[in-house]
């Protein structure tokens, strides 16, 4: 799994053994899967328990909002060791956090200095269509926020930070409120300005990204999902940063990075022909760098 160099083909693993919302075969994730395939990533999944042996085949692990599914202690230890040894981790929660989902994703998150809060962020001023579809502030210049001016964060939770070395990429606005999830129902709204919504961290030899919103990776609605505002660019940058072992947090012109590029179908099939049929180039990377 972990080497000093980024492999030619980065393998991304999705956990599927804890009733995760993120199931790559579902229609709502066609946009995400298409993005990742076109970017040259190899996708896989773990449908049972997570182990070190299974993780060794991957460079990036995604845990997409488990619902009424608990990670075992041995699985959590394997995930922590995966990151310590150079793997990248993407944790995704959603409204209500663990309390509403009846999961224990925070048992993983707390080892990296943060937890997802049991609530939902709304905004009475800066929102898109509904007050739950908030438009956060981009708060840091980072590889992941390149060319990202505005995102939509719909029906998500905020993040409590315990480790000050974490970097907050997106935060709630000055008029944001949080409705807490308590005793099986939503409570009274309370002020929640400047709350972390998306964070990143380097940990050991690896990297961690956490997002309190699941819908940002779905492609059912253009109002709040993958294709809303600059969400597509943000998500593409997240995977590019996680996939690149050598990518700096703030990229420079000399960096060699994996990046998501949207191309027309005709161009995509021409590139495929140049590589597979005519064998003029070894990979998309070689073709792009030649151009």
Coordinates of C-alpha atoms in Angstrom, one line a residue:
X1 CA 0.0 0.0 0.0
X2 CA 2.3 2.7 1.2
X3 CA 5.4 3.7 -0.8
X4 CA 7.3 6.9 -1.1
X5 CA 6.0 7.5 -4.6
X6 CA 2.5 7.8 -6.0
X7 CA 1.8 4.6 -8.1
X8 CA 0.9 4.9 -11.8
X9 CA -2.7 3.9 -11.0
X10 CA -4.1 5.0 -7.7
X11 CA -6.6 2.5 -6.1
X12 CA -9.5 4.0 -4.1
X13 CA -11.4 1.8 -1.7
X14 CA -15.0 2.4 -0.5
X15 CA -16.1 0.6 2.7
X16 CA -19.5 -1.1 2.1
X17 CA -19.8 -3.3 5.2
X18 CA -21.5 -0.9 7.6
X19 CA -24.6 0.1 5.7
X20 CA -22.9 3.2 4.2
X21 CA -24.9 5.7 2.3
X22 CA -22.1 5.8 -0.3
X23 CA -22.6 2.7 -2.4
X24 CA -20.8 3.2 -5.7
X25 CA -23.2 1.1 -7.7
X26 CA -26.2 3.4 -6.9
X27 CA -27.5 5.8 -9.5
X28 CA -26.9 8.8 -7.2
X29 CA -23.2 8.2 -7.4
X30 CA -22.9 7.8 -11.2
X31 CA -21.3 11.3 -11.4
X32 CA -18.7 10.6 -8.8
X33 CA -17.8 7.2 -10.2
X34 CA -17.6 8.6 -13.8
X35 CA -15.3 11.4 -12.5
X36 CA -13.0 9.0 -10.7
X37 CA -12.8 6.6 -13.7
X38 CA -12.1 9.4 -16.1
X39 CA -9.3 10.6 -13.8
X40 CA -7.6 7.2 -14.1
X41 CA -8.3 5.9 -10.6
X42 CA -9.0 2.2 -9.9
X43 CA -12.0 1.7 -7.7
X44 CA -12.7 -1.2 -5.3
X45 CA -14.8 -1.9 -2.2
X46 CA -14.6 -3.8 1.1
X47 CA -18.0 -5.4 1.7
X48 CA -17.2 -7.1 5.0
X49 CA -14.9 -6.0 7.8
X50 CA -11.9 -3.8 7.2
X51 CA -8.5 -5.3 7.8
X52 CA -4.9 -4.3 7.3
X53 CA -4.5 -7.0 4.7
X54 CA -7.4 -5.7 2.6
X55 CA -6.3 -2.1 2.9
X56 CA -2.8 -3.0 1.6
X57 CA -4.2 -3.0 -2.0
X58 CA -5.3 0.6 -1.8
X59 CA -3.9 4.1 -1.5
X60 CA -7.1 5.9 -0.6
X61 CA -9.9 4.8 1.8
X62 CA -13.4 6.4 1.7
X63 CA -15.9 5.8 4.5
X64 CA -19.1 7.3 3.3
X65 CA -21.6 7.9 6.1
X66 CA -22.3 4.6 7.8
X67 CA -26.0 4.2 9.0
X68 CA -26.7 1.9 11.9
X69 CA -23.4 0.2 11.3
X70 CA -20.6 0.1 13.9
X71 CA -16.9 -0.3 13.1
X72 CA -15.2 -2.9 15.2
X73 CA -12.2 -2.0 17.3
X74 CA -9.9 -4.1 15.1
X75 CA -11.2 -2.2 12.0
X76 CA -10.5 1.1 13.6
X77 CA -7.0 0.1 14.5
X78 CA -6.4 -1.1 10.9
X79 CA -7.7 2.3 9.5
X80 CA -5.4 4.2 11.9
X81 CA -2.4 2.1 10.9
X82 CA -3.3 2.6 7.2
X83 CA -3.0 6.4 7.6
X84 CA 0.1 6.2 9.8
X85 CA 1.8 4.2 7.1
X86 CA 1.0 6.6 4.3
X87 CA -2.6 5.9 3.2
X88 CA -5.1 8.6 2.7
X89 CA -8.5 8.7 4.4
X90 CA -11.8 10.5 3.4
X91 CA -14.4 10.5 6.1
X92 CA -17.9 11.6 5.2
X93 CA -20.7 12.2 7.7
X94 CA -24.1 13.9 7.4
X95 CA -26.9 15.7 9.3
X96 CA -27.0 14.6 12.9
X97 CA -23.6 13.0 12.9
X98 CA -23.2 9.7 14.7
X99 CA -26.2 10.3 17.0
X100 CA -28.8 10.3 14.1
X101 CA -27.0 7.7 12.0
X102 CA -26.5 5.4 15.0
X103 CA -22.9 4.8 13.9
X104 CA -19.5 5.3 15.5
X105 CA -17.5 7.2 12.8
X106 CA -16.3 9.5 15.5
X107 CA -14.3 6.5 17.0
X108 CA -12.2 6.8 13.9
X109 CA -12.3 10.6 13.7
X110 CA -11.2 11.3 17.2
X111 CA -7.8 9.6 16.6
X112 CA -7.1 12.4 14.1
X113 CA -8.2 15.2 16.4
X114 CA -11.8 16.0 15.5
X115 CA -15.4 14.7 15.7
X116 CA -18.6 15.2 13.8
X117 CA -21.2 17.1 15.8
X118 CA -24.8 15.8 16.3
X119 CA -26.7 18.5 14.4
X120 CA -27.5 20.1 11.1
X121 CA -26.2 23.5 9.9
X122 CA -28.7 26.0 8.4
X123 CA -28.3 29.6 7.3
X124 CA -31.1 32.2 7.2
X125 CA -29.1 34.5 4.9
X126 CA -26.5 32.7 2.8
X127 CA -28.2 29.7 1.3
X128 CA -29.3 28.1 -2.0
X129 CA -33.0 27.4 -2.4
X130 CA -33.4 26.1 1.1
X131 CA -31.9 27.3 4.4
X132 CA -30.4 23.8 4.9
X133 CA -28.5 24.3 1.6
X134 CA -25.9 26.6 3.0
X135 CA -23.1 28.3 1.1
X136 CA -20.0 28.1 3.3
X137 CA -17.0 30.4 3.3
X138 CA -13.8 29.0 1.8
X139 CA -11.4 29.7 4.6
X140 CA -8.0 28.5 3.4
X141 CA -5.8 28.6 0.4
X142 CA -5.1 25.0 -0.3
X143 CA -4.5 22.5 -3.0
X144 CA -8.2 21.4 -2.5
X145 CA -9.6 24.9 -2.8
X146 CA -7.9 25.7 -6.1
X147 CA -10.5 27.3 -8.5
X148 CA -13.2 26.8 -5.8
X149 CA -15.1 30.1 -5.2
X150 CA -18.4 28.8 -4.0
X151 CA -19.8 25.4 -2.8
X152 CA -23.2 24.2 -1.5
X153 CA -23.2 22.2 1.7
X154 CA -26.7 20.7 2.1
X155 CA -28.2 19.3 5.3
X156 CA -24.8 18.6 6.8
X157 CA -23.2 18.7 10.3
X158 CA -20.3 20.7 11.5
X159 CA -17.0 19.5 12.9
X160 CA -15.6 19.9 16.4
X161 CA -11.8 20.3 16.4
X162 CA -9.5 19.1 19.2
X163 CA -6.2 19.3 17.2
X164 CA -5.2 22.8 16.3
X165 CA -2.9 21.5 13.6
X166 CA -6.0 20.7 11.4
X167 CA -6.7 23.0 8.5
X168 CA -10.3 24.3 8.0
X169 CA -11.1 24.6 4.3
X170 CA -14.8 25.6 4.6
X171 CA -16.7 27.1 7.5
X172 CA -20.3 28.3 8.2
X173 CA -21.2 31.9 7.7
X174 CA -21.9 34.6 10.3
X175 CA -25.6 33.9 10.3
X176 CA -25.4 30.1 10.5
X177 CA -27.4 28.2 13.0
X178 CA -27.2 24.6 14.3
X179 CA -30.2 22.4 15.1
X180 CA -29.0 19.8 17.5
X181 CA -30.1 16.2 17.3
X182 CA -31.0 15.0 20.8
X183 CA -33.2 12.2 22.1
X184 CA -34.3 11.2 18.6
X185 CA -35.5 14.7 17.5
X186 CA -34.3 18.1 16.3
X187 CA -33.8 20.6 19.0
X188 CA -34.0 24.4 19.1
X189 CA -31.7 26.3 16.7
X190 CA -28.6 27.8 18.3
X191 CA -26.0 30.2 16.7
X192 CA -23.2 28.4 14.9
X193 CA -21.1 31.0 13.0
X194 CA -17.6 30.1 11.7
X195 CA -18.1 26.4 12.4
X196 CA -15.7 24.0 10.5
X197 CA -17.5 22.0 7.8
X198 CA -14.6 20.6 5.8
X199 CA -11.2 19.9 7.3
X200 CA -7.9 18.4 6.3
X201 CA -4.9 17.0 8.1
X202 CA -1.6 15.3 7.5
X203 CA -1.2 12.5 10.0
X204 CA 1.8 10.2 10.3
X205 CA 2.8 9.6 6.7
X206 CA -0.8 9.9 5.5
X207 CA -3.6 12.4 4.9
X208 CA -7.1 12.8 6.2
X209 CA -10.0 14.8 4.8
X210 CA -13.3 15.1 6.6
X211 CA -16.6 16.5 5.3
X212 CA -19.9 16.8 7.3
X213 CA -22.0 16.6 4.2
X214 CA -22.9 13.5 2.2
X215 CA -24.9 15.0 -0.6
X216 CA -21.9 16.9 -1.9
X217 CA -20.8 13.7 -3.7
X218 CA -24.3 12.8 -5.1
X219 CA -25.5 13.7 -8.5
X220 CA -29.3 13.6 -8.2
X221 CA -29.8 17.4 -7.9
X222 CA -27.9 20.3 -9.4
X223 CA -29.1 22.5 -6.6
X224 CA -27.0 20.9 -3.8
X225 CA -25.0 17.9 -5.2
X226 CA -21.9 17.2 -7.1
X227 CA -22.8 19.5 -9.9
X228 CA -23.9 22.5 -7.8
X229 CA -21.7 25.6 -7.8
X230 CA -18.0 24.5 -7.6
X231 CA -18.7 21.2 -5.8
X232 CA -17.4 19.1 -8.7
X233 CA -14.1 20.9 -8.7
X234 CA -13.9 20.6 -4.9
X235 CA -14.5 16.9 -4.8
X236 CA -12.1 16.3 -7.7
X237 CA -9.4 18.3 -5.9
X238 CA -10.1 16.3 -2.7
X239 CA -9.3 13.0 -4.4
X240 CA -6.4 14.5 -6.3
X241 CA -4.8 15.7 -3.0
X242 CA -5.5 12.4 -1.3
X243 CA -4.0 10.4 -4.2
X244 CA -0.8 12.4 -4.4
X245 CA 1.7 11.5 -1.8
X246 CA 4.0 14.3 -2.8
X247 CA 1.5 17.1 -3.4
X248 CA 2.0 20.1 -1.2
X249 CA -0.9 21.6 0.7
X250 CA -0.4 24.8 -1.4
X251 CA 0.6 23.6 -4.8
X252 CA 3.3 25.2 -6.9
X253 CA 4.0 25.0 -10.6
X254 CA 6.7 22.4 -10.1
X255 CA 4.4 19.9 -8.4
X256 CA 3.5 16.7 -10.2
X257 CA -0.1 16.0 -9.3
X258 CA -3.1 13.8 -10.1
X259 CA -6.0 16.0 -11.1
X260 CA -9.5 15.7 -12.4
X261 CA -10.1 17.0 -15.9
X262 CA -13.5 17.2 -17.5
X263 CA -13.2 16.4 -21.3
X264 CA -15.8 16.0 -24.1
X265 CA -16.6 12.4 -25.1
X266 CA -14.9 12.8 -28.5
X267 CA -11.7 13.9 -26.9
X268 CA -11.9 11.1 -24.3
X269 CA -12.3 8.4 -26.9
X270 CA -9.5 9.9 -29.1
X271 CA -7.2 9.8 -26.1
X272 CA -8.2 6.2 -25.4
X273 CA -7.4 5.3 -29.0
X274 CA -4.0 6.9 -28.9
X275 CA -3.1 5.0 -25.7
X276 CA -4.8 1.6 -26.2
X277 CA -5.2 1.1 -29.9
X278 CA -2.3 3.0 -31.5
X279 CA -0.1 2.6 -28.4
X280 CA 1.6 6.0 -29.0
X281 CA 1.5 6.8 -25.3
X282 CA 1.7 4.7 -22.2
X283 CA -0.9 6.6 -20.2
X284 CA -3.1 9.7 -20.1
X285 CA -0.4 11.3 -18.0
X286 CA 2.2 10.8 -20.7
X287 CA -0.2 12.1 -23.4
X288 CA -1.1 15.3 -21.4
X289 CA 2.5 16.0 -20.5
X290 CA 3.5 15.6 -24.2
X291 CA 0.8 18.1 -25.2

